[in-house]
Amino acid sequence: MKLDVKLTKSLGQFNFAADFVIEGKRIGIFGPSGCGKSTLGNLLAGLVVADDGAIKLNDRPLYDSNDKINLPPEQRRVAVVFQHAHLFPHLNVKQNLLYGFKRTSVERQKLNIDDVVTALDISHLINNRIAGLSGGEKQRVALGRALLACPDLLILDEPLSALDSNLKGQIIPYLRKTLRRFEIPYLYISHSLNEMRLLTDQIIHLSSGQINEITNAETLAERRIEIDQSAYINHLQLHKPREVGSLLGYNWGENELLLLDHAQPESGLFALSSKEVMLFKKHPYALSARNLLTATITDIIGQGGMVSVKLNCGGEKLVVQVVREAALELGMEVGMQVYAAIKASAFKRLE
Amino acid sequence: MLDLTPTDYQALWLSAKVAAMATIIAIPLGFGLAWLLVFSRCPAKSLLDGIINLPLVLPPVVIGYLLLLLLGRQGWLGSILNKLGVQVIFNWKGAVIACAVVGLPLMVRSIRLGMEQIDPDLLFASRTLGASWIDCVRTIVLPLSIPALITGSTLCFARSLGEFGATIILAGNIPGATQTIPLAIYDYTNTPGGESGALSLCILSIALSYLVLLLNQFFLGRFCRSSA
């Protein structure tokens, strides 16, 4: 997917300007609230009309103020998944899913409803009314509905921000799996770098209506550790599980990690909050945590009352957040060897 | 107990016919106007809103007289209709027009309240899924406005049943032709010994109005059940 945007838009006091060309399948739009993320999404979808400029999607003009082109939303082939699912309340799940599909020309109908329903795990809901669905189910139906419209570009406008953190954790694997499987290029709008790191390859970083830079989420997340309020989440790719007593042992770099994860004993991606790890200067001989890794400090990033310590654990990166006093007491410095203790229950499976 | 003459039955039938016709005319008109007021970017919205609501605050006799000026043989619209061989004053069509004009603001208000409950993002969602605006109105706005349409129709029908002032000016009070129940009651009260006739028609009026309310409840209930 190639997106070529050069436009300006004034909304009252707020001035939005964008000028970029980006190519890729998994693109993020990141920025604080009020920076114009959703405005950009709406401009692309045709829900808001720019003051002047041009938008081209795969070299097809969607908007051009010079040539007086302004395709209405239904001709842009840009589908949107909104923050609140916005399912049609008078239609059932199946009718919602097929709303866009029926309005797509036959030669463009690349997906079929059965595949989408299976991938999103909503086949048991297909004849249900919308009113009875949970928040997570609604969002999955909304995603399915947008995918089935077989758009050239899918815009996901903060699709998870209305869900609680527990539900988010459940939906992200579906998003990753489904978006990868159906290969529809998407723009993921969010203010969460953790979501961005899992779902995008490149991000457009916005602030107050301007584009700061085009970068990738991992780079930005590491740079923002100091200012980000929420804890940095480590994403660990774990392999080859084997039974170790009542736990499962997974390979991670040169180490083996013990996890409480019997539901699905297979390789996968796991989340580990940087606040769930304890550091020791000397080997603690008796402790309840099941994982004790030897690690070398590669970086220490100051962060108010908290300090983020970057570790090298047998070739893998791990970020740990500790209280500043603790860091001082342990006399932490780059190159020092420490022991990292992690509970077997601290890992959350992402896929 | 009811002491009804053939003319009374005619008045009953005519009232029902006129109110039903007026409601049928007001439904699409009211829906279109409510859509304009709620969803369009029409700049003259408040002016339009004022004109639609005027019949609600004007004395019905004034409305009747203005309609007579407009639709009478010398009137601006009336002369055109006359050339086409259509005569709308002093017959039942005039009564329908008078009732539709008087009932329209109630229809528009109800539908508008219903439409304002529709999240505009639903319309955006439908557009980005490939629906043109007319498709979106047909498949999203219309089905979600049905409870409001039922309520608006009830109010418009009930208002039409009670219409007196505009009807008597535009359609006259011709027994068997334009005399609806309120006009017939008026005639009875002006006739010595007409008390029992007036009372009978009053009872009939109450029954008819109550029936309309019951029907409203029935249709709303059925709609809610089918969409619950």
Coordinates of C-alpha atoms in Angstrom, one line a residue:
Chain A
M1 CA 0.0 0.0 0.0
K2 CA 1.3 3.4 -0.9
L3 CA -0.2 6.5 0.7
D4 CA 0.7 9.9 -0.6
V5 CA -0.7 12.8 1.5
K6 CA -0.2 16.5 1.4
L7 CA -2.9 18.6 2.9
T8 CA -4.0 21.2 5.3
K9 CA -7.2 21.5 7.4
S10 CA -8.3 24.1 9.9
L11 CA -10.9 23.1 12.5
G12 CA -11.6 26.2 14.6
Q13 CA -8.4 27.0 16.5
F14 CA -6.8 23.7 15.4
N15 CA -4.6 23.6 12.3
F16 CA -3.7 20.3 10.8
A17 CA -1.0 19.9 8.2
A18 CA 0.4 16.7 6.8
D19 CA 2.9 16.0 4.0
F20 CA 4.2 12.4 3.7
V21 CA 4.6 9.4 1.5
I22 CA 4.5 6.1 3.2
E23 CA 4.6 2.5 1.8
G24 CA 3.9 -0.6 3.8
K25 CA 1.2 -2.8 5.2
R26 CA 1.3 -2.1 8.9
I27 CA 1.4 1.6 9.6
G28 CA 0.7 3.3 12.9
I29 CA -0.4 6.9 13.6
F30 CA 0.8 7.8 17.1
G31 CA 0.4 10.9 19.2
P32 CA -1.2 12.3 22.3
S33 CA -4.9 13.0 22.3
G34 CA -5.9 16.1 20.4
C35 CA -2.8 15.9 18.1
G36 CA -4.9 15.2 15.0
K37 CA -4.6 11.4 14.7
S38 CA -8.3 10.9 14.2
T39 CA -8.5 14.0 12.0
L40 CA -6.0 12.4 9.7
G41 CA -8.0 9.1 9.7
N42 CA -11.2 11.0 8.9
L43 CA -9.6 13.0 6.1
L44 CA -8.4 9.8 4.5
A45 CA -11.8 8.1 4.8
G46 CA -13.6 11.2 3.4
L47 CA -15.6 11.9 6.6
V48 CA -13.9 15.3 6.9
V49 CA -12.9 17.3 3.8
A50 CA -9.5 18.9 3.6
D51 CA -9.1 22.7 2.9
D52 CA -6.6 22.0 0.2
G53 CA -4.0 19.5 -0.9
A54 CA -4.2 16.0 -2.3
I55 CA -4.5 12.4 -1.1
K56 CA -3.5 9.4 -3.2
L57 CA -3.9 5.8 -2.2
N58 CA -1.9 3.4 -4.4
D59 CA -1.6 6.3 -6.9
R60 CA -5.4 6.6 -7.1
P61 CA -6.5 10.1 -6.3
L62 CA -9.0 10.3 -3.4
Y63 CA -8.9 14.0 -3.0
D64 CA -7.2 16.8 -5.0
S65 CA -8.1 20.4 -4.5
N66 CA -6.5 21.4 -7.8
D67 CA -8.3 18.9 -9.9
K68 CA -11.5 19.3 -7.9
I69 CA -11.5 15.6 -7.0
N70 CA -13.2 14.7 -3.7
L71 CA -14.4 11.1 -3.7
P72 CA -17.3 10.5 -1.3
P73 CA -16.5 8.0 1.5
E74 CA -18.3 5.1 -0.3
Q75 CA -16.0 5.3 -3.3
R76 CA -12.7 5.6 -1.4
R77 CA -12.5 1.9 -0.4
V78 CA -11.2 3.0 3.0
A79 CA -13.0 1.2 5.8
V80 CA -12.8 2.4 9.4
V81 CA -13.0 0.5 12.7
F82 CA -14.0 3.1 15.3
Q83 CA -13.2 3.4 19.0
H84 CA -16.8 2.3 19.8
A85 CA -17.7 -0.5 17.5
H86 CA -20.7 1.4 16.0
L87 CA -22.5 -1.7 14.9
F88 CA -25.9 -1.2 13.4
P89 CA -28.3 -1.9 16.3
H90 CA -31.2 -3.0 14.1
L91 CA -29.2 -5.6 12.2
N92 CA -27.9 -8.9 13.7
V93 CA -24.3 -9.9 13.7
K94 CA -24.4 -11.6 10.3
Q95 CA -26.2 -8.6 8.7
N96 CA -23.7 -6.3 10.2
L97 CA -20.8 -8.4 8.8
L98 CA -22.3 -8.5 5.4
Y99 CA -23.2 -4.8 5.2
G100 CA -20.0 -3.7 3.5
F101 CA -19.5 -7.0 1.7
K102 CA -22.8 -6.7 -0.2
R103 CA -21.8 -3.3 -1.3
T104 CA -18.4 -4.5 -2.7
S105 CA -18.2 -5.4 -6.4
V106 CA -17.9 -9.2 -7.0
E107 CA -14.4 -9.0 -8.4
R108 CA -13.2 -7.2 -5.3
Q109 CA -14.8 -9.7 -2.8
K110 CA -11.5 -11.3 -1.8
L111 CA -12.6 -12.6 1.6
N112 CA -15.5 -14.8 2.5
I113 CA -17.6 -14.6 5.6
D114 CA -16.8 -18.0 6.9
D115 CA -13.0 -17.4 7.0
V116 CA -13.4 -14.1 8.7
V117 CA -15.9 -15.4 11.3
T118 CA -13.6 -18.3 12.1
A119 CA -10.5 -16.2 12.4
L120 CA -12.3 -13.8 14.8
D121 CA -13.9 -16.7 16.7
I122 CA -17.4 -15.2 16.4
S123 CA -19.1 -18.1 14.5
H124 CA -21.3 -18.9 17.6
L125 CA -22.6 -15.3 17.6
I126 CA -23.6 -15.0 13.9
N127 CA -27.3 -15.0 14.5
N128 CA -27.3 -12.9 17.7
R129 CA -28.6 -9.4 18.1
I130 CA -26.0 -6.7 18.7
A131 CA -27.5 -5.6 22.1
G132 CA -26.4 -8.8 23.8
L133 CA -22.8 -8.7 22.7
S134 CA -19.9 -7.8 25.1
G135 CA -17.5 -5.0 24.3
G136 CA -14.8 -7.3 23.1
E137 CA -17.3 -9.2 20.9
K138 CA -18.6 -6.0 19.4
Q139 CA -15.2 -4.9 18.5
R140 CA -14.4 -8.2 16.8
V141 CA -17.6 -8.0 14.8
A142 CA -16.7 -4.4 13.8
L143 CA -13.3 -5.6 12.6
G144 CA -14.9 -8.4 10.7
R145 CA -17.4 -6.0 9.1
A146 CA -14.6 -3.7 7.9
L147 CA -12.5 -6.5 6.6
L148 CA -15.3 -8.0 4.6
A149 CA -15.7 -4.7 2.8
C150 CA -12.4 -5.7 1.2
P151 CA -11.0 -2.2 1.4
D152 CA -7.7 -0.9 -0.1
L153 CA -6.9 0.5 3.3
L154 CA -8.3 -0.3 6.7
I155 CA -8.2 2.4 9.4
L156 CA -8.3 1.3 13.0
D157 CA -9.1 4.4 15.0
E158 CA -8.2 3.5 18.6
P159 CA -10.2 0.3 18.4
L160 CA -9.1 -0.9 21.8
S161 CA -9.2 2.3 23.9
A162 CA -12.8 1.8 25.0
L163 CA -12.0 -1.7 26.4
D164 CA -10.5 -2.4 29.8
S165 CA -6.9 -3.6 29.9
N166 CA -7.9 -7.2 30.5
L167 CA -10.1 -7.2 27.3
K168 CA -7.4 -5.4 25.4
G169 CA -5.0 -8.3 26.1
Q170 CA -7.6 -10.7 24.7
I171 CA -8.3 -8.7 21.6
I172 CA -4.7 -8.0 20.5
P173 CA -4.0 -11.6 19.6
Y174 CA -7.1 -11.6 17.4
L175 CA -6.1 -8.4 15.7
R176 CA -2.6 -9.6 15.1
K177 CA -3.7 -13.0 13.7
T178 CA -6.6 -11.7 11.6
L179 CA -4.8 -8.7 10.2
R180 CA -1.8 -10.9 9.2
R181 CA -3.9 -13.6 7.8
F182 CA -6.1 -11.4 5.5
E183 CA -3.3 -9.1 4.4
I184 CA -5.3 -5.9 4.2
P185 CA -3.0 -2.9 4.6
Y186 CA -4.0 -0.9 7.7
L187 CA -3.4 2.3 9.6
Y188 CA -3.5 1.8 13.3
I189 CA -4.3 5.0 15.2
S190 CA -3.5 4.9 18.9
H191 CA -1.8 6.7 21.7
S192 CA -0.5 3.4 23.1
L193 CA 3.0 2.5 22.1
N194 CA 2.6 -1.0 23.5
E195 CA -0.2 -1.6 21.0
M196 CA 1.9 0.0 18.2
R197 CA 4.9 -2.2 19.0
L198 CA 2.7 -5.3 18.5
L199 CA 0.8 -4.2 15.5
T200 CA 2.9 -1.9 13.3
D201 CA 6.1 -1.8 11.4
Q202 CA 6.4 2.0 10.9
I203 CA 4.7 4.9 12.7
I204 CA 3.8 8.4 11.8
H205 CA 4.4 10.4 15.0
L206 CA 2.1 13.4 15.3
S207 CA 2.0 16.2 17.7
S208 CA -0.3 19.3 17.7
G209 CA -1.4 18.9 14.1
Q210 CA 2.0 18.4 12.6
I211 CA 4.1 15.3 11.7
N212 CA 7.1 15.0 13.9
E213 CA 8.8 12.1 12.2
I214 CA 8.3 8.7 10.6
T215 CA 9.9 6.0 12.7
N216 CA 9.1 2.7 14.3
A217 CA 7.4 2.0 17.5
E218 CA 10.2 0.1 19.3
T219 CA 12.6 3.0 18.8
L220 CA 10.1 5.5 19.9
A221 CA 9.0 3.4 23.0
E222 CA 12.6 3.1 24.2
R223 CA 13.2 6.8 23.7
R224 CA 10.0 7.6 25.6
I225 CA 10.6 5.3 28.6
E226 CA 11.5 8.4 30.5
I227 CA 8.3 10.3 29.9
D228 CA 5.8 7.5 29.4
Q229 CA 3.6 7.1 32.4
S230 CA 2.6 3.5 31.7
A231 CA 5.1 0.7 32.4
Y232 CA 7.2 -0.5 29.5
I233 CA 6.0 -4.0 28.4
N234 CA 8.6 -6.5 27.4
H235 CA 7.6 -8.7 24.5
L236 CA 9.3 -12.1 24.7
Q237 CA 9.3 -14.6 21.9
L238 CA 9.5 -18.0 23.6
H239 CA 10.1 -21.3 22.0
K240 CA 9.9 -25.1 22.5
P241 CA 8.0 -25.6 25.7
R242 CA 8.7 -28.7 27.8
E243 CA 7.1 -29.9 31.0
V244 CA 9.1 -29.0 34.1
G245 CA 7.2 -30.4 37.1
S246 CA 3.9 -28.5 37.2
L247 CA 5.2 -25.7 35.0
L248 CA 6.3 -25.3 31.4
G249 CA 9.9 -24.4 30.5
Y250 CA 10.4 -22.2 27.4
N251 CA 13.6 -21.4 25.6
W252 CA 14.4 -17.7 25.6
G253 CA 17.8 -16.8 24.2
E254 CA 20.3 -18.9 26.2
N255 CA 18.0 -19.2 29.2
E256 CA 15.0 -21.3 30.1
L257 CA 12.0 -19.5 31.5
L258 CA 9.4 -21.3 33.7
L259 CA 5.8 -20.3 33.0
L260 CA 2.4 -21.1 34.3
D261 CA 0.7 -21.6 30.9
H262 CA -0.8 -24.9 30.5
A263 CA -3.7 -23.8 28.3
Q264 CA -1.7 -23.6 25.2
P265 CA 1.8 -25.3 25.4
E266 CA 3.3 -24.0 22.2
S267 CA 5.8 -21.4 21.1
G268 CA 4.5 -17.8 21.1
L269 CA 4.8 -14.2 22.1
F270 CA 4.4 -13.2 25.7
A271 CA 4.1 -9.9 27.5
L272 CA 6.0 -9.2 30.7
S273 CA 5.6 -5.9 32.5
S274 CA 8.8 -4.1 33.4
K275 CA 7.4 -3.7 36.9
E276 CA 7.0 -7.5 37.4
V277 CA 10.8 -8.2 37.6
M278 CA 12.9 -7.9 40.8
L279 CA 16.6 -7.3 40.7
F280 CA 19.2 -8.6 43.1
K281 CA 22.9 -7.7 43.4
K282 CA 23.9 -11.1 44.9
H283 CA 22.4 -14.5 44.3
P284 CA 19.3 -14.9 46.5
Y285 CA 19.4 -18.5 47.6
A286 CA 15.9 -19.0 48.6
L287 CA 13.0 -17.3 46.8
S288 CA 9.5 -18.0 45.6
A289 CA 9.9 -16.7 42.1
R290 CA 10.6 -19.6 39.7
N291 CA 12.9 -17.7 37.4
L292 CA 16.3 -16.3 38.3
L293 CA 18.4 -15.1 35.5
T294 CA 21.9 -13.7 35.4
A295 CA 22.0 -10.4 33.5
T296 CA 24.3 -7.5 32.6
I297 CA 23.1 -3.9 32.9
T298 CA 23.4 -2.3 29.4
D299 CA 21.7 1.0 30.2
I300 CA 20.1 3.0 33.0
I301 CA 17.5 5.5 32.1
G302 CA 16.4 8.0 34.7
Q303 CA 12.6 8.5 35.1
G304 CA 11.5 10.6 38.0
G305 CA 11.0 8.4 41.0
M306 CA 11.4 5.3 38.8
V307 CA 14.5 4.1 36.9
S308 CA 14.4 1.9 33.9
V309 CA 17.3 -0.6 33.7
K310 CA 18.0 -2.3 30.4
L311 CA 19.5 -5.7 30.8
N312 CA 21.2 -8.3 28.5
C313 CA 19.9 -11.7 29.6
G314 CA 21.8 -14.3 27.7
G315 CA 21.5 -12.4 24.4
E316 CA 18.0 -11.1 24.9
K317 CA 16.9 -7.6 25.9
L318 CA 14.9 -7.1 29.1
V319 CA 13.7 -3.7 30.5
V320 CA 13.1 -3.5 34.3
Q321 CA 11.6 -0.6 36.2
V322 CA 12.8 -0.1 39.8
V323 CA 12.4 2.7 42.3
R324 CA 15.2 5.2 42.2
E325 CA 16.2 4.6 45.9
A326 CA 16.5 0.9 45.1
A327 CA 18.8 1.6 42.2
L328 CA 21.0 3.8 44.3
E329 CA 21.1 1.3 47.2
L330 CA 22.2 -1.5 44.8
G331 CA 24.8 0.8 43.3
M332 CA 23.6 0.0 39.8
E333 CA 25.8 0.9 36.9
V334 CA 26.3 -0.1 33.3
G335 CA 28.2 -3.3 32.9
M336 CA 27.3 -4.6 36.4
Q337 CA 26.0 -8.1 36.8
V338 CA 22.7 -8.6 38.5
Y339 CA 20.1 -11.3 39.1
A340 CA 16.6 -10.8 37.8
A341 CA 13.8 -12.7 39.5
I342 CA 10.5 -13.3 37.6
K343 CA 7.4 -15.1 38.9
A344 CA 6.1 -18.0 36.7
S345 CA 2.7 -16.3 36.7
A346 CA 4.0 -12.9 35.5
F347 CA 3.8 -13.7 31.8
K348 CA 0.8 -13.1 29.6
R349 CA 0.4 -14.9 26.3
L350 CA -0.1 -12.6 23.4
E351 CA -0.4 -15.2 20.7
Chain B
M1 CA -77.3 4.7 24.3
L2 CA -75.6 6.1 21.1
D3 CA -78.1 8.0 19.0
L4 CA -76.5 8.1 15.6
T5 CA -78.0 9.2 12.2
P6 CA -76.6 8.2 8.8
T7 CA -74.9 11.6 8.6
D8 CA -73.1 10.9 11.8
Y9 CA -71.8 7.7 10.4
Q10 CA -70.7 9.6 7.3
A11 CA -68.9 12.1 9.6
L12 CA -67.2 9.2 11.4
W13 CA -66.1 7.6 8.1
L14 CA -64.9 10.9 6.7
S15 CA -63.0 11.8 9.9
A16 CA -61.1 8.5 9.7
K17 CA -60.5 8.8 6.0
V18 CA -59.3 12.4 6.2
A19 CA -57.0 11.8 9.2
A20 CA -55.5 8.6 7.6
M21 CA -54.9 10.4 4.3
A22 CA -53.4 13.4 6.1
T23 CA -51.1 11.1 8.0
I24 CA -50.0 9.2 4.9
I25 CA -49.1 12.5 3.2
A26 CA -47.3 13.8 6.3
I27 CA -45.1 10.7 6.9
P28 CA -42.7 11.0 3.9
L29 CA -42.9 14.8 4.1
G30 CA -42.1 14.8 7.8
F31 CA -39.3 12.3 7.4
G32 CA -37.7 14.3 4.6
L33 CA -38.0 17.6 6.6
A34 CA -36.7 15.9 9.8
W35 CA -33.7 14.5 7.9
L36 CA -32.9 18.0 6.5
L37 CA -33.1 19.5 10.0
V38 CA -31.0 16.8 11.7
F39 CA -28.4 15.6 9.2
S40 CA -28.1 18.0 6.3
R41 CA -25.7 20.9 6.3
C42 CA -28.5 23.2 4.9
P43 CA -27.7 26.7 6.0
A44 CA -31.3 27.9 6.4
K45 CA -32.1 25.3 9.0
S46 CA -33.5 27.6 11.6
L47 CA -35.7 29.4 9.1
L48 CA -37.0 26.1 7.8
D49 CA -37.6 24.9 11.4
G50 CA -39.6 28.1 12.1
I51 CA -41.8 27.7 9.0
I52 CA -42.5 24.0 9.8
N53 CA -43.5 24.9 13.4
L54 CA -45.6 27.9 12.6
P55 CA -48.9 25.9 12.2
L56 CA -48.3 24.7 15.8
V57 CA -48.5 28.2 17.2
L58 CA -50.8 29.9 14.7
P59 CA -54.6 29.8 15.3
P60 CA -55.9 27.0 13.0
V61 CA -58.4 29.5 11.5
V62 CA -55.5 31.7 10.3
I63 CA -53.9 28.6 8.7
G64 CA -57.2 27.8 7.0
Y65 CA -57.5 31.3 5.7
L66 CA -54.0 31.4 4.4
L67 CA -54.5 28.0 2.7
L68 CA -57.7 29.3 1.2
L69 CA -55.8 32.3 -0.2
L70 CA -53.2 30.0 -1.6
L71 CA -55.4 27.2 -2.9
G72 CA -58.6 29.1 -3.8
R73 CA -59.5 29.6 -7.5
Q74 CA -57.7 33.0 -7.6
G75 CA -54.9 31.7 -5.5
W76 CA -51.3 31.2 -6.6
L77 CA -51.4 27.4 -6.4
G78 CA -55.2 27.1 -6.8
S79 CA -55.2 28.7 -10.2
I80 CA -52.6 26.3 -11.5
L81 CA -54.5 23.3 -10.0
N82 CA -57.7 24.7 -11.5
K83 CA -56.2 24.6 -15.0
L84 CA -55.3 21.0 -14.4
G85 CA -58.9 20.4 -13.5
V86 CA -58.1 19.7 -9.8
Q87 CA -60.3 21.3 -7.2
V88 CA -59.1 21.1 -3.6
I89 CA -61.3 23.5 -1.7
F90 CA -64.7 22.8 -0.3
N91 CA -64.3 19.0 -0.7
W92 CA -62.6 16.3 1.3
K93 CA -59.2 16.9 -0.3
G94 CA -59.2 20.4 1.3
A95 CA -59.9 18.8 4.6
V96 CA -56.9 16.4 4.1
I97 CA -54.6 19.3 3.2
A98 CA -55.8 21.3 6.2
C99 CA -55.1 18.4 8.5
A100 CA -51.8 17.5 6.9
V101 CA -50.5 21.1 7.4
V102 CA -51.7 21.3 11.0
G103 CA -50.4 17.8 11.8
L104 CA -47.0 18.1 10.1
P105 CA -45.1 20.0 12.8
L106 CA -46.1 17.2 15.3
M107 CA -44.8 14.6 12.8
V108 CA -41.6 16.5 12.2
R109 CA -40.9 17.0 15.9
S110 CA -41.4 13.3 16.7
I111 CA -39.2 12.0 13.9
R112 CA -36.6 14.7 14.6
L113 CA -36.4 13.6 18.3
G114 CA -35.9 10.0 17.1
M115 CA -33.3 10.9 14.5
E116 CA -31.3 12.9 17.0
Q117 CA -30.9 9.7 19.0
I118 CA -29.1 8.1 16.1
D119 CA -25.3 8.3 16.5
P120 CA -23.9 10.1 13.5
D121 CA -21.0 7.8 13.6
L122 CA -23.3 5.0 12.5
L123 CA -23.9 6.9 9.3
F124 CA -20.1 7.4 8.9
A125 CA -19.6 3.7 9.4
S126 CA -22.2 2.9 6.7
R127 CA -20.7 5.4 4.3
T128 CA -17.2 4.0 4.7
L129 CA -18.6 0.5 4.1
G130 CA -19.7 1.6 0.7
A131 CA -23.2 3.0 1.2
S132 CA -24.2 6.1 -0.8
W133 CA -26.1 8.7 1.3
I134 CA -29.5 7.6 -0.1
D135 CA -28.6 3.9 0.7
C136 CA -27.5 5.0 4.2
V137 CA -30.9 6.8 4.7
R138 CA -32.8 3.8 3.5
T139 CA -30.8 1.1 5.4
I140 CA -29.8 3.0 8.6
V141 CA -31.8 6.2 9.2
L142 CA -35.2 4.9 8.2
P143 CA -35.2 1.6 10.2
L144 CA -33.8 3.4 13.3
S145 CA -36.5 6.1 13.0
I146 CA -39.5 3.6 13.0
P147 CA -40.5 4.2 16.7
A148 CA -40.4 7.9 16.1
L149 CA -42.5 7.4 12.9
I150 CA -45.1 5.5 14.8
T151 CA -45.3 8.2 17.5
G152 CA -45.4 11.0 14.9
S153 CA -48.1 9.2 13.0
T154 CA -50.2 8.8 16.1
L155 CA -49.9 12.4 17.0
C156 CA -50.6 13.6 13.5
F157 CA -53.6 11.3 13.2
A158 CA -55.0 12.3 16.5
R159 CA -54.5 16.0 15.7
S160 CA -56.3 15.5 12.4
L161 CA -59.3 13.8 14.1
G162 CA -59.7 17.0 16.2
E163 CA -59.0 19.5 13.4
F164 CA -61.7 22.1 13.2
G165 CA -60.6 25.7 12.4
A166 CA -58.6 25.2 9.3
T167 CA -60.9 22.5 8.0
I168 CA -64.1 24.6 8.3
I169 CA -62.4 27.5 6.4
L170 CA -60.8 25.5 3.6
A171 CA -63.3 22.6 3.2
G172 CA -66.4 24.1 4.6
N173 CA -69.0 22.2 6.7
I174 CA -71.0 20.2 4.2
P175 CA -72.7 17.2 5.7
G176 CA -71.7 14.0 3.9
A177 CA -68.9 15.7 1.9
T178 CA -66.6 17.6 4.3
Q179 CA -68.3 17.4 7.7
T180 CA -66.0 15.5 10.0
I181 CA -66.9 14.7 13.6
P182 CA -65.9 18.0 15.2
L183 CA -67.8 19.9 12.6
A184 CA -70.8 17.7 13.1
I185 CA -70.7 18.3 16.9
Y186 CA -70.5 22.0 16.2
D187 CA -73.6 21.7 14.1
Y188 CA -75.5 19.8 16.7
T189 CA -74.7 22.3 19.4
N190 CA -76.1 25.1 17.2
T191 CA -79.3 23.2 16.7
P192 CA -82.1 23.2 19.3
G193 CA -82.5 19.7 20.7
G194 CA -79.1 18.6 19.3
E195 CA -77.6 17.8 22.7
S196 CA -78.0 14.0 22.5
G197 CA -76.5 13.9 19.0
A198 CA -73.6 16.0 20.2
L199 CA -73.1 13.8 23.2
S200 CA -73.2 10.6 21.0
L201 CA -70.5 12.0 18.7
C202 CA -68.4 13.1 21.7
I203 CA -68.5 9.5 23.0
L204 CA -67.6 8.3 19.6
S205 CA -64.7 10.8 19.5
I206 CA -63.4 9.6 22.8
A207 CA -63.6 5.9 21.7
L208 CA -61.8 6.7 18.4
S209 CA -59.0 8.7 20.1
Y210 CA -58.6 6.0 22.7
L211 CA -58.3 3.4 19.9
V212 CA -55.6 5.4 18.3
L213 CA -53.6 5.5 21.5
L214 CA -54.0 1.7 21.9
L215 CA -52.9 1.1 18.4
N216 CA -49.8 3.3 19.0
Q217 CA -48.9 1.2 22.1
F218 CA -49.5 -2.0 20.1
F219 CA -47.2 -1.0 17.2
L220 CA -44.5 0.4 19.4
G221 CA -44.6 -2.7 21.6
R222 CA -44.4 -5.0 18.5
F223 CA -41.5 -3.0 17.1
C224 CA -39.6 -3.2 20.4
R225 CA -40.2 -6.9 20.7
S226 CA -39.0 -7.6 17.2
S227 CA -35.8 -5.6 17.8
A228 CA -35.1 -6.5 21.4

